Amino acid sequence: MSAVVNVAIHRSQFPEAVRRDLLASLRTRRVNHKFHYDSAKQTQKWLALHQAHSPSRNDADCAATYDRAFAGAVGHIAAPAVHVFGLGCGGGQKDTRLLKLLRERGKQISYTPSDVSTAMVLIAWEAARAVVAEANCLPLVCDLATADDLPEVFVAHHGSRITRLITFFGMIPNFEPADVLPKLAALVRPGDWLLFSANLAPGPDYAAGVRRVLPQYDNPLTRDWLLTFLLDIGVERGDGEVRFAVEDGDAGNELKKIVARFHFTRARRIELEGEGFDFRPGDTFQLFFSYRYTPERVCRALAGLGLEVLDSWVTNSEEEGVFLIRRR
Ligand SMILES: C[S@@+](CC[C@H](N)C(=O)[O-])C[C@H]1O[C@@H](n2cnc3c(N)ncnc32)[C@H](O)[C@@H]1O
């Protein structure tokens, strides 16, 4: 393996853009969730949390559901060559399993691990190197929320002709649907595939299902990971506490989300990039949200965007689903 890796960095993650997004998080008192994966420390904390609590790593049925989804998706793809574009690839474990299957089915494969975090992109690159030739693995650091030229960047990155399989695992819940779904839709050309996973609300009663999964978020590793952002900018642990709640989604969507907020119990002033931010007892800072879908809600959210769900795989717990999507 060569000692040097070429990583493309999109302008959306240049220092000035990151600074702008950080100040926006402070001004709006809502953390842009990309800042939870920013440092090597946060990446390691998230990977430990993922290892300990993610159903895909701990629930045999969830892992089997992904395997069934990957086999099903690969079965649909007739093209001899496939470029897997892993958006928000994280550690790249799921993409690597998918790539391995594509290779076993005789496909020519190439891969772009893409994430806001350079550390994640490199971890995913290393994982995928077990199945993808080095020359066919093209890492890209990019903020898909603010990059408004992704369709052109995709073409420049890996050429225009090859069939794309865009993966978006564990990402949908952490973005406002009205922001992210049109961006995804713009990337899926006729003949391309989108495979994403969504956290679901189990059972027939949607609101009760969301309440049922709330305790899964409220654990020491998640609190510790989410607090790291605040501690790094100068808040102290004793300044307040993290609380989780179920809330309605933004106007215009029919979804509910789990929201984590830091509730200040004493005053704190933060100085950052020459700006001062004052928090008083009773103030809150939104640290995180996670939308919960149902299979029907996924279909309805995509319907107006010219995308259709061709196949889906849901865990026995009904808490996670994988959806294969293409342009209608
Ligand atoms: C919940 S993890 C999912 C990781 C992986 N896909 C998986 O399923 O294991 C979310 C990932 O999204 C990345 N991320 C967060 N905000 C992003 C953004 N605006 N653009 C691109 N990636 C982002 C994070 O760095 C993190 O790796």
JSON list of N, CA, C and O in Angstrom, two decimals, residues 33 37 46 50 54 56 66 87-89 94 167-175 195-199 288-291 320-322:
[
{"chain": "A", "resi": 33, "resn": "HIS", "atom": "N", "xyz": [-24.75, 19.15, 12.56]},
{"chain": "A", "resi": 33, "resn": "HIS", "atom": "CA", "xyz": [-24.28, 17.87, 13.13]},
{"chain": "A", "resi": 33, "resn": "HIS", "atom": "C", "xyz": [-22.93, 17.44, 12.59]},
{"chain": "A", "resi": 33, "resn": "HIS", "atom": "O", "xyz": [-22.28, 16.56, 13.16]},
{"chain": "A", "resi": 37, "resn": "TYR", "atom": "N", "xyz": [-18.37, 15.28, 14.27]},
{"chain": "A", "resi": 37, "resn": "TYR", "atom": "CA", "xyz": [-17.45, 14.28, 13.70]},
{"chain": "A", "resi": 37, "resn": "TYR", "atom": "C", "xyz": [-16.14, 14.95, 13.28]},
{"chain": "A", "resi": 37, "resn": "TYR", "atom": "O", "xyz": [-15.38, 14.40, 12.52]},
{"chain": "A", "resi": 46, "resn": "TRP", "atom": "N", "xyz": [-17.29, 8.58, 18.33]},
{"chain": "A", "resi": 46, "resn": "TRP", "atom": "CA", "xyz": [-18.46, 8.12, 17.57]},
{"chain": "A", "resi": 46, "resn": "TRP", "atom": "C", "xyz": [-18.28, 6.66, 17.15]},
{"chain": "A", "resi": 46, "resn": "TRP", "atom": "O", "xyz": [-19.23, 5.87, 17.23]},
{"chain": "A", "resi": 50, "resn": "HIS", "atom": "N", "xyz": [-20.83, 3.80, 18.05]},
{"chain": "A", "resi": 50, "resn": "HIS", "atom": "CA", "xyz": [-21.41, 3.01, 16.96]},
{"chain": "A", "resi": 50, "resn": "HIS", "atom": "C", "xyz": [-21.20, 1.52, 17.23]},
{"chain": "A", "resi": 50, "resn": "HIS", "atom": "O", "xyz": [-22.11, 0.71, 17.10]},
{"chain": "A", "resi": 54, "resn": "SER", "atom": "N", "xyz": [-24.88, 0.68, 17.87]},
{"chain": "A", "resi": 54, "resn": "SER", "atom": "CA", "xyz": [-25.56, 0.62, 16.58]},
{"chain": "A", "resi": 54, "resn": "SER", "atom": "C", "xyz": [-26.13, -0.77, 16.34]},
{"chain": "A", "resi": 54, "resn": "SER", "atom": "O", "xyz": [-25.41, -1.77, 16.44]},
{"chain": "A", "resi": 56, "resn": "SER", "atom": "N", "xyz": [-26.72, -2.12, 13.65]},
{"chain": "A", "resi": 56, "resn": "SER", "atom": "CA", "xyz": [-26.04, -2.79, 12.53]},
{"chain": "A", "resi": 56, "resn": "SER", "atom": "C", "xyz": [-24.79, -3.53, 12.99]},
{"chain": "A", "resi": 56, "resn": "SER", "atom": "O", "xyz": [-24.30, -4.44, 12.32]},
{"chain": "A", "resi": 66, "resn": "TYR", "atom": "N", "xyz": [-29.19, -5.82, 6.44]},
{"chain": "A", "resi": 66, "resn": "TYR", "atom": "CA", "xyz": [-28.30, -5.12, 5.50]},
{"chain": "A", "resi": 66, "resn": "TYR", "atom": "C", "xyz": [-27.77, -6.11, 4.45]},
{"chain": "A", "resi": 66, "resn": "TYR", "atom": "O", "xyz": [-27.70, -5.79, 3.27]},
{"chain": "A", "resi": 87, "resn": "LEU", "atom": "N", "xyz": [-21.89, 8.40, 0.45]},
{"chain": "A", "resi": 87, "resn": "LEU", "atom": "CA", "xyz": [-22.09, 9.75, 1.00]},
{"chain": "A", "resi": 87, "resn": "LEU", "atom": "C", "xyz": [-22.25, 9.66, 2.51]},
{"chain": "A", "resi": 87, "resn": "LEU", "atom": "O", "xyz": [-23.14, 8.96, 2.99]},
{"chain": "A", "resi": 88, "resn": "GLY", "atom": "N", "xyz": [-21.41, 10.38, 3.23]},
{"chain": "A", "resi": 88, "resn": "GLY", "atom": "CA", "xyz": [-21.42, 10.25, 4.70]},
{"chain": "A", "resi": 88, "resn": "GLY", "atom": "C", "xyz": [-21.00, 8.84, 5.06]},
{"chain": "A", "resi": 88, "resn": "GLY", "atom": "O", "xyz": [-21.67, 8.14, 5.80]},
{"chain": "A", "resi": 89, "resn": "CYS", "atom": "N", "xyz": [-19.85, 8.42, 4.51]},
{"chain": "A", "resi": 89, "resn": "CYS", "atom": "CA", "xyz": [-19.44, 7.01, 4.57]},
{"chain": "A", "resi": 89, "resn": "CYS", "atom": "C", "xyz": [-19.09, 6.56, 5.99]},
{"chain": "A", "resi": 89, "resn": "CYS", "atom": "O", "xyz": [-19.09, 5.37, 6.27]},
{"chain": "A", "resi": 94, "resn": "LYS", "atom": "N", "xyz": [-20.17, -0.57, 5.99]},
{"chain": "A", "resi": 94, "resn": "LYS", "atom": "CA", "xyz": [-21.30, -1.04, 5.17]},
{"chain": "A", "resi": 94, "resn": "LYS", "atom": "C", "xyz": [-20.93, -0.97, 3.69]},
{"chain": "A", "resi": 94, "resn": "LYS", "atom": "O", "xyz": [-21.18, -1.90, 2.92]},
{"chain": "A", "resi": 167, "resn": "THR", "atom": "N", "xyz": [-24.69, 5.44, -1.87]},
{"chain": "A", "resi": 167, "resn": "THR", "atom": "CA", "xyz": [-25.15, 4.94, -0.57]},
{"chain": "A", "resi": 167, "resn": "THR", "atom": "C", "xyz": [-25.26, 6.10, 0.41]},
{"chain": "A", "resi": 167, "resn": "THR", "atom": "O", "xyz": [-24.49, 7.07, 0.35]},
{"chain": "A", "resi": 168, "resn": "PHE", "atom": "N", "xyz": [-26.23, 6.00, 1.27]},
{"chain": "A", "resi": 168, "resn": "PHE", "atom": "CA", "xyz": [-26.52, 7.08, 2.21]},
{"chain": "A", "resi": 168, "resn": "PHE", "atom": "C", "xyz": [-27.04, 6.43, 3.49]},
{"chain": "A", "resi": 168, "resn": "PHE", "atom": "O", "xyz": [-28.22, 6.50, 3.82]},
{"chain": "A", "resi": 169, "resn": "PHE", "atom": "N", "xyz": [-26.12, 5.74, 4.16]},
{"chain": "A", "resi": 169, "resn": "PHE", "atom": "CA", "xyz": [-26.52, 4.93, 5.31]},
{"chain": "A", "resi": 169, "resn": "PHE", "atom": "C", "xyz": [-26.47, 5.74, 6.60]},
{"chain": "A", "resi": 169, "resn": "PHE", "atom": "O", "xyz": [-25.45, 6.38, 6.91]},
{"chain": "A", "resi": 170, "resn": "GLY", "atom": "N", "xyz": [-27.58, 5.70, 7.33]},
{"chain": "A", "resi": 170, "resn": "GLY", "atom": "CA", "xyz": [-27.62, 6.36, 8.64]},
{"chain": "A", "resi": 170, "resn": "GLY", "atom": "C", "xyz": [-27.56, 7.87, 8.55]},
{"chain": "A", "resi": 170, "resn": "GLY", "atom": "O", "xyz": [-27.27, 8.54, 9.54]},
{"chain": "A", "resi": 171, "resn": "MET", "atom": "N", "xyz": [-27.85, 8.43, 7.40]},
{"chain": "A", "resi": 171, "resn": "MET", "atom": "CA", "xyz": [-27.70, 9.88, 7.20]},
{"chain": "A", "resi": 171, "resn": "MET", "atom": "C", "xyz": [-29.04, 10.61, 7.19]},
{"chain": "A", "resi": 171, "resn": "MET", "atom": "O", "xyz": [-29.17, 11.70, 7.74]},
{"chain": "A", "resi": 172, "resn": "ILE", "atom": "N", "xyz": [-30.03, 10.00, 6.52]},
{"chain": "A", "resi": 172, "resn": "ILE", "atom": "CA", "xyz": [-31.33, 10.65, 6.32]},
{"chain": "A", "resi": 172, "resn": "ILE", "atom": "C", "xyz": [-31.89, 11.26, 7.62]},
{"chain": "A", "resi": 172, "resn": "ILE", "atom": "O", "xyz": [-32.36, 12.39, 7.61]},
{"chain": "A", "resi": 173, "resn": "PRO", "atom": "N", "xyz": [-31.80, 10.53, 8.76]},
{"chain": "A", "resi": 173, "resn": "PRO", "atom": "CA", "xyz": [-32.45, 11.05, 9.97]},
{"chain": "A", "resi": 173, "resn": "PRO", "atom": "C", "xyz": [-31.85, 12.37, 10.48]},
{"chain": "A", "resi": 173, "resn": "PRO", "atom": "O", "xyz": [-32.53, 13.13, 11.16]},
{"chain": "A", "resi": 174, "resn": "ASN", "atom": "N", "xyz": [-30.59, 12.64, 10.16]},
{"chain": "A", "resi": 174, "resn": "ASN", "atom": "CA", "xyz": [-29.91, 13.80, 10.75]},
{"chain": "A", "resi": 174, "resn": "ASN", "atom": "C", "xyz": [-29.96, 15.06, 9.90]},
{"chain": "A", "resi": 174, "resn": "ASN", "atom": "O", "xyz": [-29.29, 16.05, 10.20]},
{"chain": "A", "resi": 175, "resn": "PHE", "atom": "N", "xyz": [-30.74, 15.02, 8.83]},
{"chain": "A", "resi": 175, "resn": "PHE", "atom": "CA", "xyz": [-30.92, 16.21, 8.00]},
{"chain": "A", "resi": 175, "resn": "PHE", "atom": "C", "xyz": [-32.40, 16.55, 7.92]},
{"chain": "A", "resi": 175, "resn": "PHE", "atom": "O", "xyz": [-33.25, 15.66, 7.97]},
{"chain": "A", "resi": 195, "resn": "LEU", "atom": "N", "xyz": [-29.16, 3.73, -2.49]},
{"chain": "A", "resi": 195, "resn": "LEU", "atom": "CA", "xyz": [-29.47, 2.77, -1.43]},
{"chain": "A", "resi": 195, "resn": "LEU", "atom": "C", "xyz": [-29.30, 3.51, -0.11]},
{"chain": "A", "resi": 195, "resn": "LEU", "atom": "O", "xyz": [-28.18, 3.93, 0.20]},
{"chain": "A", "resi": 196, "resn": "PHE", "atom": "N", "xyz": [-30.40, 3.72, 0.63]},
{"chain": "A", "resi": 196, "resn": "PHE", "atom": "CA", "xyz": [-30.21, 4.40, 1.91]},
{"chain": "A", "resi": 196, "resn": "PHE", "atom": "C", "xyz": [-30.91, 3.67, 3.04]},
{"chain": "A", "resi": 196, "resn": "PHE", "atom": "O", "xyz": [-31.81, 2.87, 2.82]},
{"chain": "A", "resi": 197, "resn": "SER", "atom": "N", "xyz": [-30.44, 3.97, 4.24]},
{"chain": "A", "resi": 197, "resn": "SER", "atom": "CA", "xyz": [-31.11, 3.38, 5.40]},
{"chain": "A", "resi": 197, "resn": "SER", "atom": "C", "xyz": [-31.70, 4.50, 6.23]},
{"chain": "A", "resi": 197, "resn": "SER", "atom": "O", "xyz": [-31.20, 5.63, 6.23]},
{"chain": "A", "resi": 198, "resn": "ALA", "atom": "N", "xyz": [-32.80, 4.17, 6.89]},
{"chain": "A", "resi": 198, "resn": "ALA", "atom": "CA", "xyz": [-33.45, 5.16, 7.75]},
{"chain": "A", "resi": 198, "resn": "ALA", "atom": "C", "xyz": [-33.82, 4.50, 9.07]},
{"chain": "A", "resi": 198, "resn": "ALA", "atom": "O", "xyz": [-34.17, 3.32, 9.10]},
{"chain": "A", "resi": 199, "resn": "ASN", "atom": "N", "xyz": [-33.74, 5.28, 10.13]},
{"chain": "A", "resi": 199, "resn": "ASN", "atom": "CA", "xyz": [-34.23, 4.82, 11.42]},
{"chain": "A", "resi": 199, "resn": "ASN", "atom": "C", "xyz": [-35.75, 4.91, 11.38]},
{"chain": "A", "resi": 199, "resn": "ASN", "atom": "O", "xyz": [-36.29, 5.93, 10.92]},
{"chain": "A", "resi": 288, "resn": "PHE", "atom": "N", "xyz": [-28.46, 17.91, 18.67]},
{"chain": "A", "resi": 288, "resn": "PHE", "atom": "CA", "xyz": [-28.64, 16.75, 17.78]},
{"chain": "A", "resi": 288, "resn": "PHE", "atom": "C", "xyz": [-30.12, 16.56, 17.52]},
{"chain": "A", "resi": 288, "resn": "PHE", "atom": "O", "xyz": [-30.94, 16.85, 18.38]},
{"chain": "A", "resi": 289, "resn": "PHE", "atom": "N", "xyz": [-30.46, 16.06, 16.32]},
{"chain": "A", "resi": 289, "resn": "PHE", "atom": "CA", "xyz": [-31.82, 15.54, 16.12]},
{"chain": "A", "resi": 289, "resn": "PHE", "atom": "C", "xyz": [-31.76, 14.31, 15.23]},
{"chain": "A", "resi": 289, "resn": "PHE", "atom": "O", "xyz": [-30.83, 14.15, 14.44]},
{"chain": "A", "resi": 290, "resn": "SER", "atom": "N", "xyz": [-32.75, 13.46, 15.39]},
{"chain": "A", "resi": 290, "resn": "SER", "atom": "CA", "xyz": [-32.82, 12.28, 14.55]},
{"chain": "A", "resi": 290, "resn": "SER", "atom": "C", "xyz": [-34.28, 12.03, 14.19]},
{"chain": "A", "resi": 290, "resn": "SER", "atom": "O", "xyz": [-35.11, 11.76, 15.06]},
{"chain": "A", "resi": 291, "resn": "TYR", "atom": "N", "xyz": [-34.60, 12.19, 12.90]},
{"chain": "A", "resi": 291, "resn": "TYR", "atom": "CA", "xyz": [-35.97, 11.93, 12.44]},
{"chain": "A", "resi": 291, "resn": "TYR", "atom": "C", "xyz": [-36.23, 10.44, 12.43]},
{"chain": "A", "resi": 291, "resn": "TYR", "atom": "O", "xyz": [-35.33, 9.65, 12.12]},
{"chain": "A", "resi": 320, "resn": "GLU", "atom": "N", "xyz": [-35.29, -0.21, 11.82]},
{"chain": "A", "resi": 320, "resn": "GLU", "atom": "CA", "xyz": [-34.37, 0.25, 10.78]},
{"chain": "A", "resi": 320, "resn": "GLU", "atom": "C", "xyz": [-34.78, -0.37, 9.45]},
{"chain": "A", "resi": 320, "resn": "GLU", "atom": "O", "xyz": [-35.18, -1.53, 9.40]},
{"chain": "A", "resi": 321, "resn": "GLY", "atom": "N", "xyz": [-34.67, 0.42, 8.40]},
{"chain": "A", "resi": 321, "resn": "GLY", "atom": "CA", "xyz": [-35.03, -0.09, 7.08]},
{"chain": "A", "resi": 321, "resn": "GLY", "atom": "C", "xyz": [-34.01, 0.36, 6.05]},
{"chain": "A", "resi": 321, "resn": "GLY", "atom": "O", "xyz": [-33.38, 1.42, 6.20]},
{"chain": "A", "resi": 322, "resn": "VAL", "atom": "N", "xyz": [-33.81, -0.48, 5.02]},
{"chain": "A", "resi": 322, "resn": "VAL", "atom": "CA", "xyz": [-32.92, -0.13, 3.91]},
{"chain": "A", "resi": 322, "resn": "VAL", "atom": "C", "xyz": [-33.78, -0.05, 2.65]},
{"chain": "A", "resi": 322, "resn": "VAL", "atom": "O", "xyz": [-34.63, -0.93, 2.43]}
]
